[in-house]
Amino acid sequence: MPRLSGIPHRRRIGVVLATATVVLVSEKLARSDDFERSISALAEASYSHLRVAHACRPVLGEARYYEARVAVENALRAAGLPMHLAVSSAETMVSEARVSASGEPREELTNCPVEFVRTKAVINRLREQIDAFSRLNPR
């Protein structure tokens, strides 16, 4: 905090308000960075979840695969993409997951349910963080 002695009263108030504004803006920017990191992490976690669901389709079934695809679309929408771009981007991720899964040896299918639940839990945790941030910092 700057030294205020010797500064007229009105100017002191201005200095205090300016300092408080800088502190508040700095905190908001830091929270904004945290929000952006959470959105990126959510998109990455959703893609990982999609890859697991795709690789484990024989065990988990089509419903879980489509659930994972919707999670990707929702993550992209949470990042601010319009619906049509989120859907087309999710389709691109689905294609990448297919190519990625075809080039890798198949995971042991007995671990599929555990891995699916684990990746889903990561998505849920990140989604809660983003929702909490949105409640505390309305746009």
XYZ file of C-alpha atoms in Angstrom:
139
model
C 0.000 0.000 0.000
C 1.437 3.416 -0.894
C 2.283 5.856 1.882
C -0.637 8.220 2.326
C 0.796 10.799 4.740
C 1.218 14.158 3.107
C -1.442 13.411 0.469
C -4.670 15.439 0.627
C -7.697 13.503 1.921
C -9.504 13.316 -1.445
C -6.405 12.023 -3.145
C -5.925 9.429 -0.394
C -9.381 8.069 -1.093
C -8.539 7.912 -4.791
C -5.280 6.055 -4.088
C -7.050 3.577 -1.812
C -9.823 3.001 -4.370
C -7.322 2.579 -7.205
C -5.315 0.082 -5.157
C -8.460 -1.839 -4.220
C -9.540 -1.896 -7.876
C -6.173 -3.281 -8.979
C -6.376 -5.996 -6.314
C -9.937 -6.944 -7.306
C -9.133 -6.997 -11.026
C -6.028 -9.107 -10.345
C -8.093 -11.603 -8.339
C -10.739 -11.754 -11.070
C -8.078 -12.392 -13.730
C -6.546 -15.142 -11.596
C -9.968 -16.732 -11.178
C -10.516 -16.360 -14.917
C -7.259 -18.244 -15.574
C -8.427 -20.987 -13.198
C -11.722 -21.138 -15.083
C -9.942 -21.432 -18.443
C -7.709 -24.203 -17.077
C -10.763 -26.035 -15.743
C -12.498 -25.785 -19.124
C -9.406 -27.141 -20.900
C -9.096 -29.943 -18.361
C -12.786 -30.775 -18.832
C -12.350 -31.021 -22.609
C -9.292 -33.271 -22.192
C -11.041 -35.450 -19.605
C -14.092 -35.745 -21.848
C -11.911 -36.867 -24.745
C -10.199 -39.470 -22.517
C -13.616 -40.677 -21.399
C -14.709 -40.934 -25.039
C -11.615 -42.971 -25.912
C -12.313 -45.390 -23.042
C -15.971 -45.685 -24.034
C -15.021 -46.332 -27.653
C -12.420 -48.977 -26.797
C -14.796 -50.639 -24.337
C -17.924 -50.677 -26.507
C -18.044 -54.499 -26.591
C -18.298 -54.553 -22.784
C -20.102 -51.292 -22.012
C -22.469 -51.124 -24.965
C -23.581 -48.341 -27.257
C -25.470 -46.379 -24.585
C -22.298 -45.654 -22.597
C -20.474 -44.722 -25.780
C -23.140 -42.165 -26.701
C -23.155 -40.893 -23.114
C -19.422 -40.193 -23.473
C -20.006 -38.441 -26.789
C -22.610 -36.177 -25.190
C -20.123 -35.417 -22.389
C -17.662 -34.184 -25.038
C -20.336 -31.987 -26.642
C -21.299 -30.561 -23.247
C -17.659 -29.828 -22.376
C -17.227 -27.959 -25.638
C -20.437 -26.022 -25.050
C -19.219 -25.147 -21.538
C -16.095 -23.756 -23.215
C -18.351 -21.339 -25.057
C -18.737 -23.007 -28.440
C -22.138 -22.687 -30.102
C -24.140 -25.912 -30.338
C -23.411 -26.597 -34.030
C -19.654 -26.133 -33.537
C -19.670 -28.278 -30.391
C -21.405 -31.095 -32.278
C -19.051 -30.925 -35.276
C -16.001 -30.706 -32.993
C -17.276 -33.693 -31.017
C -17.595 -35.602 -34.288
C -13.964 -34.782 -35.049
C -12.981 -36.071 -31.602
C -14.980 -39.252 -32.225
C -13.063 -39.779 -35.473
C -9.769 -39.202 -33.666
C -10.787 -41.660 -30.942
C -11.574 -44.283 -33.587
C -8.221 -43.808 -35.321
C -6.393 -43.779 -32.000
C -8.144 -46.934 -30.824
C -7.419 -48.778 -34.071
C -3.670 -48.114 -33.818
C -3.287 -49.255 -30.227
C -3.435 -52.732 -28.787
C -6.801 -53.402 -27.226
C -6.968 -52.768 -23.516
C -7.954 -55.635 -21.357
C -11.740 -55.488 -21.461
C -12.136 -56.591 -17.846
C -10.876 -53.156 -16.707
C -13.361 -51.279 -18.876
C -16.086 -50.660 -16.286
C -13.571 -49.401 -13.712
C -11.827 -47.123 -16.210
C -15.157 -45.798 -17.509
C -16.305 -44.929 -13.976
C -12.926 -43.339 -13.166
C -12.923 -41.080 -16.231
C -16.578 -40.171 -15.632
C -15.733 -39.183 -12.032
C -12.995 -36.860 -13.298
C -15.504 -35.198 -15.637
C -18.037 -34.808 -12.821
C -15.438 -33.260 -10.489
C -14.313 -30.759 -13.126
C -17.908 -29.946 -14.017
C -18.644 -29.197 -10.334
C -15.642 -26.838 -10.213
C -16.833 -25.009 -13.318
C -20.407 -24.784 -12.033
C -19.172 -23.433 -8.676
C -17.044 -20.837 -10.461
C -19.995 -19.803 -12.617
C -22.237 -19.395 -9.562
C -19.638 -17.269 -7.767
C -18.716 -15.233 -10.844
C -21.775 -14.590 -12.984
C -20.946 -13.195 -16.412
